[in-house]
XYZ file of C-alpha atoms in Angstrom:
784
model
C 0.338 -0.423 0.207
C 2.895 2.937 0.802
C 4.228 1.868 -2.413
C 1.649 2.740 -4.388
C 0.603 5.793 -2.285
C 4.511 5.979 -3.341
C 4.193 5.711 -6.606
C 0.773 8.256 -6.906
C 2.463 10.826 -5.170
C 5.259 11.201 -7.589
C 2.664 10.511 -10.992
C 1.428 14.387 -9.405
C 3.973 16.864 -11.025
C 4.625 14.698 -13.770
C 0.841 14.834 -15.134
C 0.001 18.217 -14.465
C 3.714 19.021 -16.595
C 1.849 16.666 -19.043
C -1.625 18.255 -18.976
C 0.649 22.015 -19.500
C 2.986 20.838 -22.253
C -0.742 19.552 -24.145
C -2.154 22.383 -23.216
C 0.387 24.141 -24.646
C 0.758 21.939 -27.924
C -2.627 23.153 -28.612
C -2.270 26.747 -28.261
C 0.503 26.057 -30.856
C -1.258 23.950 -33.181
C -4.534 27.214 -33.097
C -0.831 29.665 -33.396
C -0.596 28.706 -36.658
C -3.716 29.442 -38.383
C -4.594 33.631 -36.203
C -0.401 33.684 -35.999
C 1.789 32.395 -38.717
C -0.196 32.979 -42.209
C 1.315 36.438 -42.712
C 5.389 35.156 -41.903
C 5.041 31.710 -43.661
C 2.774 33.840 -47.603
C 6.287 35.499 -47.449
C 8.450 32.803 -50.554
C 6.275 34.074 -52.255
C 7.355 37.000 -53.403
C 10.397 37.985 -51.578
C 13.138 36.377 -54.564
C 11.348 38.275 -57.064
C 11.275 42.155 -54.947
C 15.521 40.815 -53.312
C 16.158 40.555 -57.815
C 14.265 43.149 -58.840
C 15.576 46.129 -60.775
C 19.796 46.940 -60.950
C 20.211 43.488 -59.363
C 19.205 42.137 -62.834
C 22.442 41.997 -63.774
C 23.258 40.400 -60.430
C 22.027 36.867 -61.004
C 24.670 34.666 -60.191
C 25.049 31.845 -58.183
C 26.913 33.269 -55.936
C 25.235 36.294 -54.996
C 21.562 34.213 -54.698
C 23.624 32.475 -51.962
C 24.061 34.393 -50.654
C 21.187 36.565 -51.073
C 19.222 32.973 -49.225
C 22.252 33.399 -46.599
C 21.119 37.184 -45.642
C 17.195 35.625 -44.762
C 19.254 33.432 -43.400
C 20.740 35.563 -40.896
C 17.830 37.296 -40.678
C 16.079 35.214 -40.354
C 17.593 33.284 -37.005
C 18.565 37.124 -35.606
C 15.152 38.992 -35.787
C 12.285 36.451 -35.241
C 14.776 33.461 -33.203
C 16.153 35.836 -31.450
C 15.037 38.960 -30.828
C 11.646 37.680 -30.822
C 10.998 33.927 -29.707
C 14.114 34.273 -26.923
C 13.879 37.971 -25.577
C 10.636 40.324 -26.705
C 7.633 37.282 -25.484
C 9.258 37.012 -21.491
C 8.099 40.860 -22.327
C 4.779 40.815 -21.509
C 1.628 42.662 -19.592
C -0.030 40.144 -17.726
C -0.176 37.510 -20.367
C -0.561 40.958 -23.661
C 1.689 41.269 -26.280
C 2.535 44.090 -28.896
C 3.532 47.982 -29.131
C 0.925 48.861 -26.541
C 1.560 46.044 -23.741
C 4.983 47.035 -23.759
C 3.737 51.070 -23.596
C 1.301 50.378 -20.704
C 4.277 48.576 -19.149
C 6.314 51.567 -18.538
C 3.567 53.958 -17.586
C 3.595 51.833 -14.334
C 6.795 51.432 -13.961
C 7.815 54.846 -14.207
C 5.259 57.611 -14.992
C 5.144 58.405 -18.020
C 1.468 58.209 -18.535
C -0.527 61.211 -20.398
C -3.467 59.565 -19.482
C -6.111 62.126 -17.737
C -8.106 61.483 -14.307
C -5.776 59.007 -12.646
C -5.976 57.851 -9.483
C -3.101 56.726 -6.723
C -6.606 53.734 -6.611
C -5.079 53.033 -9.939
C -2.160 51.827 -8.423
C -4.357 49.033 -5.948
C -5.111 47.241 -9.121
C -4.044 43.513 -9.284
C -3.758 43.778 -13.075
C -0.936 47.337 -11.810
C 1.044 45.336 -9.514
C 2.640 42.754 -12.473
C 6.562 42.734 -13.028
C 8.628 42.763 -11.187
C 8.574 45.749 -8.026
C 8.821 49.410 -8.911
C 10.959 50.816 -5.599
C 13.876 49.608 -5.908
C 14.922 52.116 -9.449
C 13.123 54.679 -7.388
C 16.383 57.193 -7.377
C 17.325 55.576 -11.623
C 18.092 58.744 -12.611
C 17.178 58.505 -16.092
C 13.914 57.332 -14.443
C 13.288 61.238 -12.647
C 14.534 63.064 -16.029
C 11.795 61.495 -18.161
C 9.592 62.081 -15.451
C 10.551 65.286 -15.437
C 9.999 66.537 -18.800
C 6.428 66.143 -19.952
C 8.325 66.626 -24.075
C 9.859 63.305 -23.216
C 6.552 61.889 -22.332
C 4.968 63.031 -24.749
C 7.623 61.790 -27.024
C 7.209 58.443 -26.317
C 3.573 58.181 -26.728
C 3.985 59.986 -30.327
C 6.077 57.065 -30.719
C 4.233 54.548 -29.389
C 1.070 55.435 -31.384
C 3.707 55.828 -35.059
C 3.973 52.597 -34.952
C 0.247 51.679 -33.998
C 0.477 53.480 -37.449
C 2.695 51.564 -39.281
C 0.457 48.287 -37.655
C -2.698 50.327 -39.446
C -0.986 50.177 -42.873
C 0.395 46.983 -42.295
C -3.289 45.993 -42.329
C -3.526 47.298 -45.320
C -1.171 46.413 -47.123
C -0.909 42.963 -46.093
C -4.134 41.619 -47.481
C -2.945 43.203 -50.782
C 0.721 42.030 -51.608
C -0.555 38.451 -49.901
C -3.466 38.014 -52.459
C -2.153 39.666 -55.302
C 0.859 37.143 -54.457
C -1.911 34.046 -55.059
C -3.313 35.053 -58.138
C 0.093 35.499 -59.905
C 0.817 31.878 -59.884
C -2.360 31.330 -62.610
C -0.212 33.438 -64.332
C 2.472 30.803 -64.539
C -0.275 28.349 -65.309
C -2.063 30.728 -68.052
C 0.018 33.012 -69.764
C -2.904 34.611 -71.686
C -3.902 35.964 -68.343
C -3.339 39.764 -68.005
C -2.690 41.578 -65.381
C -5.856 43.476 -65.048
C -7.968 40.393 -64.772
C -5.094 39.287 -62.655
C -5.970 41.953 -60.260
C -9.621 42.474 -60.703
C -9.595 38.697 -60.049
C -7.694 39.319 -55.872
C -9.651 42.936 -55.479
C -12.527 40.123 -56.021
C -10.860 37.668 -53.281
C -10.508 41.336 -51.606
C -14.133 41.746 -50.860
C -14.557 38.594 -50.096
C -12.600 38.208 -47.323
C -13.333 42.316 -45.679
C -17.128 41.574 -45.926
C -16.500 38.182 -44.192
C -14.894 40.281 -41.268
C -18.664 40.826 -39.192
C -18.459 36.852 -38.608
C -15.421 37.159 -36.195
C -12.153 34.414 -36.593
C -13.750 32.212 -34.634
C -16.056 30.913 -36.933
C -13.555 29.926 -39.464
C -10.877 29.567 -37.154
C -10.769 24.917 -37.077
C -10.105 25.341 -40.637
C -6.928 27.861 -40.440
C -4.744 25.929 -38.928
C -4.800 22.903 -41.471
C -4.216 25.132 -44.164
C -1.784 26.712 -42.956
C -0.082 23.330 -41.660
C -1.262 21.924 -44.623
C 0.816 25.162 -46.432
C 4.238 24.765 -44.475
C 4.193 20.468 -45.505
C 4.329 21.627 -49.171
C 6.737 24.352 -49.236
C 9.489 22.044 -45.919
C 8.372 19.674 -49.496
C 9.254 21.403 -52.868
C 12.306 23.051 -50.576
C 13.861 19.282 -49.563
C 12.841 18.483 -53.327
C 14.751 22.330 -54.558
C 17.797 21.148 -52.634
C 18.489 17.205 -53.744
C 17.655 18.059 -56.963
C 18.810 21.316 -57.908
C 21.746 21.811 -56.256
C 23.168 20.421 -53.209
C 25.548 22.807 -52.465
C 23.103 25.493 -51.108
C 23.570 23.980 -47.979
C 27.416 26.021 -47.411
C 25.310 29.410 -47.582
C 24.531 29.298 -44.200
C 28.371 30.170 -43.618
C 27.841 34.632 -43.549
C 30.726 33.902 -46.214
C 28.212 34.884 -48.515
C 27.616 38.001 -47.171
C 30.174 38.886 -47.566
C 30.499 37.852 -50.971
C 27.162 38.999 -52.435
C 28.106 42.455 -50.527
C 31.718 42.502 -53.018
C 29.921 41.342 -56.086
C 26.820 43.362 -56.013
C 27.240 47.650 -53.478
C 25.173 49.680 -53.633
C 22.826 47.512 -55.313
C 22.939 45.204 -52.299
C 22.639 47.503 -50.714
C 18.830 48.629 -51.898
C 18.328 45.190 -52.276
C 17.531 44.677 -48.403
C 13.871 46.700 -48.671
C 13.174 42.610 -50.311
C 15.490 40.555 -48.490
C 13.470 42.254 -44.967
C 9.478 40.598 -46.396
C 11.027 37.258 -45.397
C 10.249 38.843 -41.270
C 7.652 40.665 -41.973
C 4.511 39.309 -40.319
C 7.113 38.372 -37.229
C 5.087 41.303 -34.639
C 2.226 39.380 -34.988
C 3.717 36.977 -32.525
C 4.810 39.008 -30.146
C 0.707 40.749 -31.406
C -1.252 38.633 -30.376
C 0.084 36.430 -27.346
C -3.046 37.676 -25.540
C -4.741 34.848 -27.206
C -2.112 31.640 -26.717
C 1.087 31.301 -24.891
C 4.729 32.287 -24.822
C 5.527 29.131 -24.884
C 2.943 27.639 -27.334
C 4.343 30.111 -28.714
C 8.287 29.157 -28.881
C 6.789 25.940 -29.207
C 5.270 26.608 -32.979
C 7.831 28.876 -34.284
C 11.259 26.412 -33.194
C 9.091 23.296 -33.994
C 7.120 24.248 -37.422
C 8.175 27.811 -38.258
C 11.958 28.167 -38.296
C 12.433 24.745 -40.372
C 9.847 24.483 -43.272
C 11.078 28.446 -43.718
C 14.552 27.833 -43.852
C 14.126 24.684 -46.332
C 12.207 26.703 -48.179
C 14.442 30.321 -48.603
C 17.379 27.023 -49.588
C 15.585 25.366 -51.386
C 14.443 28.495 -54.138
C 17.513 29.443 -53.905
C 19.244 26.020 -55.356
C 16.684 26.166 -58.054
C 16.636 29.222 -59.175
C 20.883 29.133 -59.664
C 19.795 26.709 -62.157
C 16.991 29.095 -63.676
C 17.729 32.753 -63.279
C 15.363 33.672 -64.987
C 12.857 32.557 -63.333
C 12.995 34.817 -60.839
C 9.758 37.194 -61.311
C 7.626 34.043 -60.456
C 10.587 32.642 -58.655
C 7.854 30.647 -56.317
C 5.516 29.000 -58.287
C 8.119 28.172 -61.384
C 10.002 26.489 -58.484
C 7.052 23.882 -58.078
C 7.072 20.730 -59.371
C 4.315 20.291 -63.288
C 2.821 17.287 -60.799
C 2.043 19.081 -57.620
C 1.463 22.873 -59.530
C -2.588 23.436 -58.810
C -3.296 22.046 -55.260
C 0.020 23.715 -54.116
C -1.433 27.157 -55.761
C -5.302 26.804 -54.095
C -3.008 25.955 -50.764
C -1.045 28.925 -51.419
C -4.601 31.797 -52.371
C -5.515 30.029 -48.951
C -2.421 30.247 -46.777
C -2.647 34.221 -48.309
C -6.519 35.172 -46.899
C -5.864 33.206 -43.132
C -1.941 35.350 -43.492
C -4.168 39.188 -44.026
C -6.769 37.627 -41.860
C -4.782 37.428 -38.627
C -3.407 41.647 -39.782
C -6.657 42.443 -40.300
C -7.799 41.304 -36.544
C -4.936 43.466 -35.027
C -5.802 45.946 -36.800
C -8.744 45.829 -35.175
C -7.048 45.945 -32.025
C -4.417 48.181 -32.311
C -7.673 51.051 -33.329
C -9.455 50.014 -30.043
C -6.189 49.883 -28.053
C -5.400 54.104 -29.377
C -9.199 54.353 -27.985
C -8.597 53.746 -24.935
C -5.817 55.780 -25.055
C -7.496 58.963 -26.188
C -6.233 58.638 -28.992
C -8.849 58.045 -31.594
C -12.417 59.005 -32.047
C -14.756 56.956 -30.991
C -15.942 53.996 -32.751
C -18.383 50.623 -32.067
C -16.748 47.773 -31.137
C -18.166 44.036 -31.686
C -17.142 41.618 -29.968
C -17.544 38.504 -31.957
C -16.875 35.198 -30.443
C -18.374 34.128 -26.568
C -14.995 31.856 -26.445
C -12.409 34.199 -26.830
C -12.477 37.302 -25.451
C -10.497 40.098 -27.077
C -11.063 38.664 -30.967
C -13.344 42.269 -31.785
C -14.888 43.439 -34.879
C -14.966 47.562 -35.544
C -17.289 48.369 -39.216
C -16.477 52.135 -40.293
C -12.266 50.051 -40.050
C -13.151 47.862 -41.614
C -15.112 48.946 -44.502
C -12.759 52.493 -44.805
C -9.270 49.124 -44.665
C -11.322 47.346 -47.809
C -11.375 50.784 -49.877
C -7.438 51.687 -49.179
C -6.327 48.332 -50.253
C -8.606 47.779 -52.729
C -7.243 51.495 -53.672
C -3.571 50.132 -53.502
C -3.837 46.726 -55.398
C -5.389 48.494 -58.006
C -3.020 51.654 -58.018
C 0.916 49.525 -57.597
C -0.812 46.143 -59.402
C 2.441 45.617 -58.995
C 3.707 43.269 -56.340
C 7.910 44.484 -56.350
C 5.279 48.897 -55.619
C 3.390 47.045 -52.867
C 6.881 44.909 -51.904
C 8.565 48.112 -51.094
C 5.346 49.823 -49.056
C 4.724 46.971 -47.173
C 8.768 46.105 -45.749
C 9.688 49.274 -45.194
C 6.073 50.377 -42.710
C 7.013 46.106 -40.944
C 10.298 47.524 -41.109
C 9.522 50.927 -39.085
C 7.371 48.561 -35.734
C 10.059 46.606 -35.457
C 13.286 49.382 -35.169
C 9.634 51.057 -32.076
C 10.514 48.267 -29.975
C 13.841 47.358 -30.678
C 13.089 50.737 -28.503
C 10.535 50.577 -26.447
C 11.981 47.713 -24.574
C 15.673 49.322 -24.808
C 13.508 51.349 -21.654
C 11.182 48.227 -20.332
C 14.705 45.744 -20.064
C 15.427 49.660 -17.048
C 12.116 50.644 -15.691
C 10.245 46.913 -15.667
C 13.222 44.092 -14.830
C 15.908 46.697 -13.756
C 19.114 45.421 -15.284
C 22.209 47.874 -16.141
C 21.409 50.514 -18.355
C 24.538 48.941 -20.316
C 22.793 45.928 -20.936
C 19.923 46.921 -22.703
C 22.288 49.871 -24.750
C 24.052 46.902 -25.921
C 19.772 45.251 -27.169
C 19.720 48.507 -28.218
C 22.870 49.101 -30.532
C 23.408 46.032 -32.039
C 19.199 44.839 -32.832
C 18.948 48.626 -34.333
C 22.115 48.503 -36.300
C 20.563 45.491 -37.902
C 17.170 46.993 -38.701
C 18.481 50.662 -38.874
C 20.465 49.011 -42.368
C 16.719 46.847 -43.233
C 14.968 50.283 -42.542
C 17.888 52.764 -44.859
C 17.125 50.077 -47.248
C 13.543 50.445 -47.133
C 13.569 54.390 -47.510
C 15.834 54.714 -50.628
C 12.632 52.788 -51.804
C 10.572 55.862 -51.064
C 9.490 57.437 -54.641
C 8.909 52.948 -55.883
C 5.640 52.849 -53.491
C 7.546 53.410 -50.296
C 5.648 56.566 -49.452
C 2.458 54.798 -49.521
C 2.574 53.522 -45.369
C 3.793 57.075 -45.381
C 1.272 59.063 -46.671
C -1.583 56.462 -44.193
C 0.856 57.143 -41.764
C 0.719 60.399 -41.885
C -3.491 60.614 -42.356
C -3.605 57.913 -38.802
C -1.177 60.233 -36.556
C -3.056 63.187 -38.609
C -6.505 62.070 -36.792
C -5.302 60.680 -33.715
C -3.045 64.423 -32.263
C -6.681 66.054 -34.012
C -8.473 63.630 -31.293
C -6.113 63.764 -28.752
C -5.897 66.488 -28.498
C -8.633 68.202 -29.097
C -9.666 65.409 -25.889
C -7.477 67.542 -23.621
C -9.059 70.839 -24.120
C -12.032 70.121 -23.398
C -10.227 67.640 -19.936
C -8.774 70.413 -19.146
C -12.249 73.168 -20.019
C -14.157 70.056 -17.332
C -11.103 70.423 -15.180
C -10.991 74.530 -14.266
C -14.847 74.885 -14.188
C -16.012 72.376 -11.888
C -18.806 73.586 -9.464
C -17.761 74.923 -6.160
C -18.538 71.969 -3.205
C -19.525 75.501 -0.284
C -21.969 75.914 -3.182
C -23.837 72.689 -2.637
C -23.526 72.777 -0.029
C -25.485 76.049 0.627
C -28.102 75.167 -1.837
C -28.587 72.348 1.619
C -29.927 68.141 1.600
C -32.162 69.843 -1.583
C -30.432 71.629 -3.272
C -32.765 74.727 -3.666
C -35.035 72.756 -5.746
C -37.689 69.735 -5.388
C -36.005 66.604 -6.041
C -38.336 63.844 -7.599
C -38.250 59.729 -7.407
C -35.151 58.216 -9.046
C -31.706 57.726 -10.480
C -30.037 60.763 -12.289
C -26.340 58.920 -13.548
C -24.037 62.146 -14.603
C -21.570 61.019 -17.591
C -18.779 63.052 -17.182
C -15.178 62.145 -17.409
C -14.017 63.959 -14.257
C -12.881 61.771 -12.163
C -13.211 64.011 -9.563
C -15.037 67.354 -8.436
C -18.923 67.730 -9.541
C -18.431 68.638 -13.410
C -19.964 72.107 -15.285
C -23.230 70.730 -16.939
C -24.646 69.489 -13.165
C -24.627 73.269 -12.576
C -26.026 74.057 -16.088
C -28.612 71.641 -14.932
C -29.584 72.636 -12.758
C -30.160 76.283 -13.109
C -32.134 76.128 -16.166
C -34.885 73.155 -14.698
C -36.473 73.153 -10.835
C -36.208 70.797 -9.886
C -33.948 66.601 -10.171
C -33.853 63.309 -9.047
C -33.974 62.194 -6.155
C -30.716 59.682 -5.749
C -27.826 61.934 -7.853
C -24.224 59.385 -9.321
C -21.375 60.995 -11.276
C -20.199 58.819 -13.078
C -17.041 58.420 -14.443
C -15.702 56.161 -17.323
C -12.114 56.145 -18.033
C -9.875 53.242 -18.362
C -5.807 52.674 -16.720
C -3.271 51.053 -17.524
C -3.804 47.793 -18.361
C -4.689 45.604 -20.414
C -7.827 44.328 -18.226
C -9.370 44.751 -14.778
C -11.667 42.025 -13.312
C -15.084 42.826 -12.647
C -14.603 42.549 -8.717
C -12.062 46.044 -8.671
C -14.154 47.303 -11.266
C -16.866 49.986 -9.369
C -15.041 53.322 -7.294
C -18.206 54.455 -5.445
C -17.127 57.229 -2.964
C -19.031 60.024 -1.371
C -20.092 63.949 -3.572
C -22.181 64.972 0.007
C -23.258 64.516 3.435
C -25.388 62.025 3.595
C -29.117 64.025 3.624
C -27.909 64.586 -0.524
C -27.984 61.521 -1.467
C -25.329 62.050 -4.309
C -22.588 59.688 -5.194
C -19.584 59.119 -7.346
C -19.229 55.976 -8.995
C -15.763 55.571 -11.606
C -15.927 52.109 -13.339
C -12.724 51.864 -15.173
C -11.234 49.705 -17.658
C -8.436 48.584 -19.144
C -7.066 49.307 -22.680
C -8.589 45.947 -23.534
C -12.027 45.613 -21.945
C -14.666 45.982 -23.978
C -17.238 47.045 -22.346
C -20.800 45.209 -23.726
C -23.632 45.812 -23.523
C -25.677 43.128 -20.829
C -27.899 45.848 -19.357
C -26.051 44.616 -15.338
C -24.622 48.147 -15.810
C -27.656 49.926 -13.769
C -28.157 46.762 -11.489
C -24.532 46.150 -10.303
C -24.622 50.945 -9.529
C -26.698 49.647 -7.419
C -25.763 47.322 -5.543
C -22.643 48.085 -5.675
C -23.273 51.379 -4.354
C -25.271 50.414 -1.487
C -22.949 47.452 -0.520
C -20.731 51.374 -0.279
C -23.689 52.577 2.707
C -23.393 49.132 3.964
C -19.360 49.104 4.583
C -19.524 53.195 5.472
C -21.657 52.506 8.019
C -18.890 49.069 9.548
C -16.008 51.546 8.707
C -16.783 54.832 9.891
C -12.945 56.580 7.475
C -15.268 56.845 4.375
C -17.632 58.784 5.955
C -17.611 62.075 4.750
C -19.556 63.742 7.864
C -16.112 64.422 9.502
C -14.768 66.797 5.681
C -18.037 67.685 4.636
C -16.808 70.362 2.034
C -14.675 67.888 0.599
C -15.496 64.518 -1.407
C -15.716 61.789 0.501
C -12.704 58.856 0.269
C -13.805 55.695 -2.620
C -13.217 52.309 -1.526
C -14.333 49.647 -4.246
C -16.883 48.031 -4.497
C -16.607 44.632 -5.438
C -19.539 42.637 -7.075
C -20.102 38.622 -7.112
C -23.491 38.398 -9.342
C -23.959 34.460 -8.314
C -24.242 35.482 -4.867
C -26.494 38.747 -3.246
C -25.913 41.810 -1.315
C -24.609 42.159 1.636
C -27.644 44.706 1.736
C -29.527 44.088 -0.470
C -31.683 41.469 -1.898
C -32.578 41.090 -5.155
C -34.952 38.776 -7.082
C -34.850 38.643 -11.300
C -37.922 38.033 -13.582
C -37.715 38.737 -17.234
C -39.954 40.229 -18.633
C -40.910 42.062 -22.620
C -43.854 44.872 -20.562
C -43.041 47.418 -18.590
C -43.023 46.006 -15.291
C -47.028 47.074 -13.331
C -45.831 48.422 -10.052
C -43.279 50.654 -12.164
C -46.449 52.174 -13.979
C -48.444 54.191 -10.653
C -44.778 56.102 -10.870
C -43.701 57.061 -14.183
C -45.953 59.582 -16.779
C -48.260 58.372 -19.427
C -46.583 59.362 -21.741
C -42.878 57.454 -21.401
C -45.109 54.761 -21.338
C -46.256 54.539 -24.082
C -42.766 55.747 -25.276
C -41.424 52.686 -23.119
C -44.115 50.258 -24.268
C -43.149 52.323 -28.245
C -39.479 51.622 -28.021
C -40.426 47.837 -26.362
C -43.013 47.095 -29.826
C -40.006 48.819 -31.860
C -37.176 46.174 -30.424
C -38.797 42.158 -29.647
C -35.574 41.080 -29.810
C -34.169 42.714 -26.954
C -35.225 41.060 -22.932
C -35.256 43.165 -20.388
C -34.064 41.428 -17.179
C -35.708 43.272 -14.007
C -34.360 42.617 -11.035
C -36.298 43.936 -7.893
C -34.040 44.812 -4.520
C -35.366 44.440 -1.033
C -34.250 45.043 1.782
C -33.582 41.685 4.261
C -34.657 41.692 7.651
C -31.679 43.115 10.089
C -33.319 43.974 13.592
C -29.783 45.463 13.833
C -29.844 47.749 11.197
C -28.437 51.649 11.822
C -31.918 53.391 11.309
C -30.011 56.684 9.244
C -28.596 52.923 6.627
C -31.941 51.422 5.988
C -33.209 54.870 5.151
C -31.213 55.298 3.177
C -31.323 51.957 1.350
C -35.373 52.644 1.375
C -34.013 55.996 -0.892
C -31.717 54.087 -2.728
C -34.567 50.856 -3.839
C -37.543 53.321 -3.549
C -35.596 55.629 -6.457
C -35.006 52.487 -8.855
C -38.516 52.039 -8.578
C -38.692 55.138 -9.713
C -36.268 54.643 -12.538
C -32.990 55.348 -14.100
C -32.129 58.669 -15.303
C -28.870 59.407 -18.138
C -27.681 63.368 -17.617
C -24.850 63.979 -20.605
C -23.547 66.838 -21.429
C -24.992 67.623 -25.463
C -20.959 69.652 -25.929
C -19.652 72.092 -28.694
C -15.980 72.185 -28.894
C -14.969 75.946 -30.171
C -11.705 77.718 -30.267
C -11.205 80.681 -28.153
C -11.699 84.309 -30.637
C -7.940 84.602 -29.242
C -6.414 81.462 -30.816
C -3.753 81.256 -32.899
C -4.934 80.308 -36.042
C -4.015 76.583 -36.447
C -5.843 76.068 -33.223
C -8.628 77.158 -34.843
C -8.485 74.269 -37.564
C -7.610 71.841 -34.750
C -10.953 72.707 -32.847
C -13.394 74.218 -34.997
C -12.752 72.140 -37.573
C -10.856 69.531 -37.264
C -11.903 67.774 -34.049
C -15.657 69.282 -35.294
C -15.461 66.863 -37.874
C -14.393 64.154 -36.517
C -16.746 64.594 -32.831
C -19.487 64.653 -35.886
C -19.113 61.982 -37.818
C -17.779 59.203 -34.871
C -20.316 57.704 -32.826
C -21.921 59.738 -29.766
C -20.950 58.919 -26.462
C -23.640 57.443 -25.029
C -23.709 54.852 -28.119
C -19.630 54.148 -27.068
C -20.778 53.217 -24.046
C -24.168 51.772 -24.625
C -26.871 54.061 -22.772
C -30.781 53.542 -23.579
C -31.854 56.386 -25.320
C -34.719 56.130 -24.113
C -34.188 57.119 -21.200
C -30.832 59.880 -21.879
C -30.408 63.065 -21.280
C -28.596 65.350 -23.558
C -27.606 68.991 -21.796
C -26.420 71.469 -24.269
C -22.863 72.842 -23.339
C -20.262 75.034 -26.102
C -16.275 74.339 -24.738
C -14.561 77.598 -25.838
C -10.944 76.114 -24.973
């Protein structure tokens, strides 16, 4: 028995590690379809772009061997060493990408430019991710960066420029991938004209963008097998070409051939690096899509499948080209043996679509994150998967991407020109990522500045050489991502500038609490039954729209809640930590503050439970305040009370209130009495128009508790009655204008740019999922 027990105990750790490994292997399998589609389709166009232009004079065996050697060492140093070995360790609560690095930096050094940040945000569990920040408190570089606002602004601009280049990738990847894939048809049938190929590519692209609203999860199960079949195909073709045409290509693994390459080609060879770098396009997706997988699963997939398959394929193509230099314009398709040409052609087209899909999904994610930073106009975000959190679809961005992709495809009609644009966009993103990673090594990993400098200089040297070659191709298509980035940067800057000015106006025009206290608990007006939720971007103080409302209307709701929905520099905020509740004035005023916090990857779902969670949170706060008097603001009535995090467990009913739910399709009878007939008819008309929306009516009751403080009981009863009477959402309908004394540029940015963006983006009520029937908008003009 004892021996058996001993065996059983010792088998547990191995069983546990086997579970972890099997889970990671499954994730690695799934990652083929999402992460590696773009990287694995690069062999379609790398050699064609490398040997374009003046390089056609240098199509000797040694130069082709040198080109392969360059591809091999680039593929080893950047995707394998930089990304797989180093960057995948720099995650932010499991999230990757440029924004993850930026948010890590914002938390470990005060570099954030987000308004309304509070000390309470630093208590979030996700905020404390990574090493302790105390050890680097005295770092001179940290103090220098925190002291100069312009440097922090410059850092944000660099991050946003990288984001704009990723959006540029979202335009260029589908264009080059699909156009390269269909070019195989011209090899098979020389009668096909370039115009017909472009038309076919456009039809496939329109289909690809039209299917985006389904969400990747609908076709994700098809994606991984397609990429795996594609990888097996290119590995087999690569091995066949090495053995059949030129086994001596193995020698080109030596970096000696790189020296030979440059000695024979000179300046032309340096410019051709713009083609070589296309072999590593799509590498950024490994880091950007880390949130859907684990670092181990992505490392396994790359090391065991992607790296060997692609190296063998590039080697095989070089072996074929060393004997057939005239096939350079269609190197991939010419190197396929005739018997398997059509199956590979079909798989290539499907793999190109998969690769495009991954980049389009990443673009949606980047736009969502830019919006969370206050740097992108409000857009409609649709969550496409119940199971995979973070898979989203943005209709406006989807159609803009489609139009731009079609424009690029029809405008250039040539993979060489699109390749020049694509290479520049990818290398810029990598260059920025290296810079941010060096800062992470210092501030987050707390390593020496010398180590960070070595990392930065080594990779910047390699990437700088490629970037300089890509910049030489600006006249031949390289201008496209620069123009796209400039347009998106302008939109982001104007939106950020206008939003910041509007926030500062609110901050300087807050309502004096002394004035409110002077009015007394009734505020000098009639307090009618109901709850008024006043939305504002202010995390402290009373917004100007409130005084505007009170001075123009003689009545207001009995219970007032100032709601601030804000972003914090973490990827996700757990539901238990989402609500911060506090008091604005002493207890008789029935005025509260609620701050709702979201991470930069959080999605605000329209599940209709916000009101109920808010009421429960306030009830919890009232109960807790009675037990813990330090939260009471009665001692300092002129100030906002302290705020507390209120966690709501949806399974258990609240400490303070008993909850009973019932599903309704019409107005609850008990509420009708307290509402006007007009509102009832409006509500029933709204219900008739929206029969699919089944509202869950939650009824709150006080639990029998004889020992409850009478004042607490009275306040909770007021809250329940106010909820039964109805909830109104009050928002400012703002018009932002530049002051007459402003400069011409400021007037142009605010009166034309910002005003245009505000009119043409989603309204704040839509973005916050506020029911239209309960919305009251207060007109306000902001002179900034």
